[in-house]
């Protein structure tokens, strides 16, 4: 589980301007627990990639709940009809190869307000492909929500005109 890190896990998307989690005074204490539960595996799947492994976060129910709660708090009241899960086909380029996403036909209705969720955003290729898939189905992609953002790419956290919301930055 998880995605690649500092050399980038995705390619093909244009992204700009980070959106930090909303702050109400002091930083939310749940964010530290989330950050602490993410393990960085150096040089996986190839040299130079720092893999951000979220397995430990998934195995800690309280921390996982905190992450879900933070996303729910952000999107409550925004009229979100769907949270995108990926099956129509869209090819995209990764730093180390190509891949494709597929979306079940009929998964969203025209005009549905959708949030695309992923565990990590690097250069934005995966999210860009997901946005294209949803737009082919005439959905209204409101925002992309990611558990982890890479500091190296923080100036790129706006993808294809869609904001990208991240909870924590990668440690490496």
XYZ file of C-alpha atoms in Angstrom, residues 82-90 101-104 106-117 126-144 162:
45
model
C -19.475 10.789 -4.944
C -15.971 10.062 -3.792
C -14.084 8.788 -6.824
C -12.874 5.259 -6.914
C -11.079 4.255 -10.060
C -12.615 1.664 -13.228
C -13.920 4.092 -19.325
C -10.000 3.895 -19.412
C -7.447 6.722 -19.250
C -7.198 4.002 -14.733
C -10.654 2.654 -15.435
C -14.027 3.809 -14.205
C -17.268 1.863 -14.256
C -22.537 4.951 -14.871
C -20.544 5.347 -11.674
C -21.367 9.065 -11.670
C -24.186 11.062 -13.195
C -23.694 14.220 -15.262
C -23.312 17.163 -12.904
C -22.450 15.058 -9.833
C -20.072 16.899 -7.531
C -17.116 14.583 -6.961
C -14.000 14.537 -4.779
C -11.077 12.467 -6.089
C -9.209 10.797 -3.216
C -2.827 9.727 -11.430
C -5.099 12.509 -10.229
C -5.073 14.144 -13.666
C -6.176 10.864 -15.267
C -8.947 10.483 -12.675
C -10.153 14.039 -13.333
C -10.253 13.347 -17.085
C -12.242 10.145 -16.550
C -14.789 11.915 -14.397
C -15.046 14.861 -16.778
C -15.657 12.415 -19.677
C -18.687 11.317 -17.650
C -19.712 15.001 -17.206
C -19.077 14.985 -13.449
C -18.059 18.191 -11.669
C -14.730 17.475 -9.946
C -14.715 19.789 -6.938
C -11.291 18.973 -5.527
C -8.663 16.266 -5.103
C -8.691 21.725 -9.517
